[in-house]
Amino acid sequence: EPEVTQTPSHQVTQMGQEVILRCVPISNHLYFYWYRQILGQKVEFLVSFYNNEISEKSEIFDDQFSVERPDGSNFTLKIRSTKLEDSAMYFCASSGLDRGLNEQYFGPGTRLTVT
Amino acid sequence: EDQVTQSPEALRLQEGESSSLNCSYTVSGLRGLFWYRQDPGKGPEFLFTLYSAGEEKEKERLKATLTKKESFLHITAPKPEDSATYLCAVQAGAGGTSYGKLTFGQGTILTVHP
């Protein structure tokens, strides 16, 4: 069964550096999302993306964050200048007509550690 | 602002001991209520979507129900492999502008002892 995949599984970076987290959503899905989960806290919405543009973003998703769908399969989250408080698990999700438009399927996550 | 509160925070059961997890919510027009399972260090795994009060869905030992204010996840005769964190999330949108975004609760950590 098709799944959402994410790379890398773990990224360690220094404060101030740029990172790009990569996701391959389920094929034929139309809606894409990024969420994050700080250790011991709730899963938080960052951004949704549809038809090559941002549909909605949260207060967390400031000018340091950007998303892109560079080709027909990848979906990326870029953090331009990482901060210590960006350390978290980042989850990509996708949804589409094949499984119910509202049902979001999550990837395994990328653990980002900012030192 | 959409809010989701789950209780209890943690639940320890003996194998075979049935119980229920609670999810209370406030949302501006419910589009859907979702249950996910999350294992340590993994992404949330989709379990159920409920759309309207009175709806019920079942999967193996799990049954989810929905009222206008809360949802329950009933676990019947649990096994140790059911141990995980169970997350509840709501999606607003009926008449609102927030399409797609899920608002999660903090989860209930379920431990089932053999």
Short mmCIF file of C-alpha atoms in Angstrom, two decimals:
data_model
loop_
_atom_site.label_atom_id
_atom_site.label_comp_id
_atom_site.label_asym_id
_atom_site.label_seq_id
_atom_site.Cartn_x
_atom_site.Cartn_y
_atom_site.Cartn_z
CA GLU A 1 0.00 0.00 0.00
CA PRO A 2 1.44 3.41 -0.93
CA GLU A 3 2.85 5.43 1.96
CA VAL A 4 4.21 8.88 2.62
CA THR A 5 8.01 8.81 2.85
CA GLN A 6 10.34 11.40 4.41
CA THR A 7 14.08 12.01 4.28
CA PRO A 8 16.27 12.27 6.18
CA SER A 9 15.02 10.42 9.24
CA HIS A 10 17.30 12.51 11.45
CA GLN A 11 18.96 15.85 10.70
CA VAL A 12 21.41 17.58 12.99
CA THR A 13 22.27 21.18 12.19
CA GLN A 14 23.84 24.19 13.81
CA MET A 15 21.83 27.24 14.78
CA GLY A 16 21.56 29.67 11.88
CA GLN A 17 21.99 27.04 9.18
CA GLU A 18 19.43 26.28 6.48
CA VAL A 19 17.77 22.88 6.34
CA ILE A 20 15.52 21.26 3.77
CA LEU A 21 13.23 18.43 4.81
CA ARG A 22 11.93 16.25 2.03
CA CYS A 23 8.72 14.33 1.59
CA VAL A 24 7.24 12.14 -1.10
CA PRO A 25 3.45 12.18 -0.66
CA ILE A 26 1.17 9.35 -1.74
CA SER A 27 0.91 9.28 -5.49
CA ASN A 28 -2.22 11.01 -6.86
CA HIS A 29 -2.83 12.89 -3.61
CA LEU A 30 -3.65 16.54 -4.09
CA TYR A 31 -3.30 18.11 -0.66
CA PHE A 32 -0.05 18.31 1.27
CA TYR A 33 0.72 19.33 4.82
CA TRP A 34 3.55 19.86 7.27
CA TYR A 35 3.14 19.42 11.01
CA ARG A 36 5.64 19.42 13.82
CA GLN A 37 5.78 17.83 17.26
CA ILE A 38 8.11 19.16 19.90
CA LEU A 39 9.13 16.40 22.31
CA GLY A 40 6.31 15.70 24.75
CA GLN A 41 3.93 18.20 23.15
CA LYS A 42 0.99 18.15 20.76
CA VAL A 43 1.24 17.69 17.02
CA GLU A 44 0.98 21.23 15.58
CA PHE A 45 -0.12 22.32 12.12
CA LEU A 46 2.38 24.35 10.12
CA VAL A 47 1.10 24.69 6.56
CA SER A 48 -1.19 23.22 3.92
CA PHE A 49 -0.48 23.25 0.19
CA TYR A 50 -2.79 22.71 -2.76
CA ASN A 51 -2.57 23.46 -6.45
CA ASN A 52 1.00 24.73 -6.07
CA GLU A 53 0.22 27.33 -3.48
CA ILE A 54 -0.15 27.65 0.27
CA SER A 55 -3.78 27.16 1.37
CA GLU A 56 -3.30 27.99 5.01
CA LYS A 57 -0.43 28.54 7.43
CA SER A 58 -0.16 28.80 11.18
CA GLU A 59 1.49 31.51 13.27
CA ILE A 60 4.51 29.21 13.61
CA PHE A 61 5.07 29.32 9.84
CA ASP A 62 6.84 32.68 9.66
CA ASP A 63 9.19 34.10 7.04
CA GLN A 64 11.89 31.61 8.02
CA PHE A 65 9.80 28.77 6.63
CA SER A 66 8.93 27.99 3.03
CA VAL A 67 7.44 25.06 1.14
CA GLU A 68 7.84 23.92 -2.40
CA ARG A 69 6.73 21.18 -4.74
CA PRO A 70 9.71 21.22 -7.11
CA ASP A 71 8.47 18.34 -9.27
CA GLY A 72 5.57 15.92 -9.51
CA SER A 73 6.58 13.82 -6.55
CA ASN A 74 8.50 15.78 -3.91
CA PHE A 75 7.26 18.25 -1.32
CA THR A 76 9.83 20.15 0.73
CA LEU A 77 9.96 22.28 3.85
CA LYS A 78 12.83 24.74 4.12
CA ILE A 79 13.90 26.51 7.28
CA ARG A 80 16.24 29.35 6.31
CA SER A 81 17.98 30.08 9.58
CA THR A 82 17.35 27.45 12.21
CA LYS A 83 16.84 28.27 15.87
CA LEU A 84 17.18 26.04 18.91
CA GLU A 85 13.40 26.06 19.30
CA ASP A 86 12.99 24.54 15.83
CA SER A 87 14.17 21.22 17.25
CA ALA A 88 11.22 18.85 16.79
CA MET A 89 9.81 15.98 14.77
CA TYR A 90 8.51 17.24 11.44
CA PHE A 91 5.75 15.25 9.78
CA CYS A 92 4.57 15.47 6.21
CA ALA A 93 1.02 14.37 5.38
CA SER A 94 -1.09 14.09 2.28
CA SER A 95 -4.71 13.52 1.41
CA GLY A 96 -6.59 12.77 -1.77
CA LEU A 97 -9.76 11.50 -3.35
CA ASP A 98 -8.65 7.86 -3.40
CA ARG A 99 -8.93 7.41 0.36
CA GLY A 100 -11.28 10.17 1.40
CA LEU A 101 -10.40 13.77 0.85
CA ASN A 102 -10.23 14.59 4.54
CA GLU A 103 -8.14 11.62 5.61
CA GLN A 104 -4.55 12.74 6.08
CA TYR A 105 -1.83 10.11 5.95
CA PHE A 106 1.38 10.90 7.74
CA GLY A 107 4.96 10.03 7.00
CA PRO A 108 7.40 8.61 9.56
CA GLY A 109 8.84 12.03 10.32
CA THR A 110 12.20 13.78 10.31
CA ARG A 111 13.77 14.45 13.68
CA LEU A 112 15.46 17.86 13.48
CA THR A 113 18.02 18.65 16.14
CA VAL A 114 19.40 22.20 16.22
CA THR A 115 22.56 22.67 18.28
CA GLU B 1 -10.07 28.84 18.32
CA ASP B 2 -10.46 25.09 17.88
CA GLN B 3 -9.58 23.07 20.98
CA VAL B 4 -9.20 19.36 21.69
CA THR B 5 -8.76 17.85 25.15
CA GLN B 6 -8.09 14.18 25.71
CA SER B 7 -8.46 12.17 28.89
CA PRO B 8 -6.97 10.42 30.66
CA GLU B 9 -3.39 11.47 29.89
CA ALA B 10 -2.25 7.89 30.55
CA LEU B 11 -4.10 4.61 30.96
CA ARG B 12 -2.73 1.30 32.13
CA LEU B 13 -4.80 -1.82 31.44
CA GLN B 14 -4.39 -5.52 31.90
CA GLU B 15 -4.70 -7.61 28.78
CA GLY B 16 -8.40 -8.23 28.19
CA GLU B 17 -9.54 -5.30 30.35
CA SER B 18 -11.82 -3.12 28.19
CA SER B 19 -11.91 0.66 28.60
CA SER B 20 -12.59 3.96 26.83
CA LEU B 21 -10.59 7.04 25.92
CA ASN B 22 -12.27 10.44 25.78
CA CYS B 23 -11.83 13.36 23.37
CA SER B 24 -13.69 16.60 24.09
CA TYR B 25 -13.67 19.28 21.43
CA THR B 26 -14.80 22.76 20.54
CA VAL B 27 -14.66 23.72 16.90
CA SER B 28 -16.27 26.30 14.64
CA GLY B 29 -18.19 23.93 12.41
CA LEU B 30 -16.95 20.34 12.55
CA ARG B 31 -15.90 18.91 9.21
CA GLY B 32 -14.49 15.73 10.74
CA LEU B 33 -13.06 14.14 13.88
CA PHE B 34 -10.08 11.87 13.47
CA TRP B 35 -8.42 9.21 15.57
CA TYR B 36 -4.79 8.30 15.05
CA ARG B 37 -2.42 5.86 16.70
CA GLN B 38 1.18 6.95 17.29
CA ASP B 39 4.00 4.63 18.27
CA PRO B 40 7.16 6.11 19.86
CA GLY B 41 9.31 7.95 17.32
CA LYS B 42 6.83 7.31 14.49
CA GLY B 43 4.26 9.31 12.57
CA PRO B 44 0.54 9.23 13.39
CA GLU B 45 -1.23 6.24 11.83
CA PHE B 46 -4.78 6.91 10.62
CA LEU B 47 -7.53 4.92 12.34
CA PHE B 48 -10.97 6.54 11.86
CA THR B 49 -12.85 9.58 10.61
CA LEU B 50 -16.22 10.50 12.09
CA TYR B 51 -18.35 13.20 10.51
CA SER B 52 -21.62 13.52 12.40
CA ALA B 53 -23.07 12.93 15.85
CA GLY B 54 -24.25 9.36 16.32
CA GLU B 55 -21.75 7.93 13.87
CA GLU B 56 -19.74 4.86 14.92
CA LYS B 57 -16.82 3.07 13.27
CA GLU B 58 -15.05 -0.15 14.19
CA LYS B 59 -11.70 -1.70 13.43
CA GLU B 60 -10.65 -4.91 15.16
CA ARG B 61 -10.74 -4.19 18.92
CA LEU B 62 -11.38 -0.47 18.49
CA LYS B 63 -14.66 1.38 18.15
CA ALA B 64 -15.00 5.14 17.80
CA THR B 65 -18.18 7.09 18.55
CA LEU B 66 -19.10 10.75 18.19
CA THR B 67 -21.45 13.17 19.92
CA LYS B 68 -21.79 16.93 19.41
CA LYS B 69 -19.21 17.62 22.11
CA GLU B 70 -16.99 14.56 22.41
CA SER B 71 -15.76 11.34 20.95
CA PHE B 72 -14.91 8.06 22.59
CA LEU B 73 -12.47 5.39 21.53
CA HIS B 74 -13.57 2.12 23.04
CA ILE B 75 -10.99 -0.65 23.32
CA THR B 76 -12.41 -4.13 23.79
CA ALA B 77 -10.23 -6.90 25.22
CA PRO B 78 -6.98 -5.07 24.49
CA LYS B 79 -3.71 -6.84 23.78
CA PRO B 80 -0.15 -5.66 24.55
CA GLU B 81 0.29 -4.70 20.88
CA ASP B 82 -2.44 -2.08 21.33
CA SER B 83 -0.02 -0.12 23.53
CA ALA B 84 0.55 3.28 21.89
CA THR B 85 -0.44 6.92 22.12
CA TYR B 86 -3.90 7.56 20.72
CA LEU B 87 -4.42 11.00 19.22
CA CYS B 88 -7.69 12.78 18.52
CA ALA B 89 -7.88 15.62 16.02
CA VAL B 90 -10.59 17.86 14.61
CA GLN B 91 -10.92 19.50 11.26
CA ALA B 92 -13.06 22.61 10.96
CA GLY B 93 -14.56 23.78 7.77
CA ALA B 94 -18.31 23.55 7.73
CA GLY B 95 -19.02 27.18 7.02
CA GLY B 96 -15.52 28.19 8.08
CA THR B 97 -12.33 28.97 6.20
CA SER B 98 -9.89 26.49 7.74
CA TYR B 99 -9.95 23.67 5.23
CA GLY B 100 -7.56 20.80 5.81
CA LYS B 101 -5.79 21.82 9.00
CA LEU B 102 -6.01 19.28 11.83
CA THR B 103 -6.01 20.44 15.45
CA PHE B 104 -4.71 17.68 17.73
CA GLY B 105 -5.19 16.85 21.37
CA GLN B 106 -2.25 15.94 23.55
CA GLY B 107 -3.01 12.22 23.30
CA THR B 108 -3.67 9.36 25.69
CA ILE B 109 -0.75 7.01 26.37
CA LEU B 110 -2.17 3.50 26.57
CA THR B 111 -0.16 0.68 28.11
CA VAL B 112 -1.55 -2.85 28.06
CA HIS B 113 0.17 -5.32 30.34
CA PRO B 114 0.16 -9.05 29.55
#
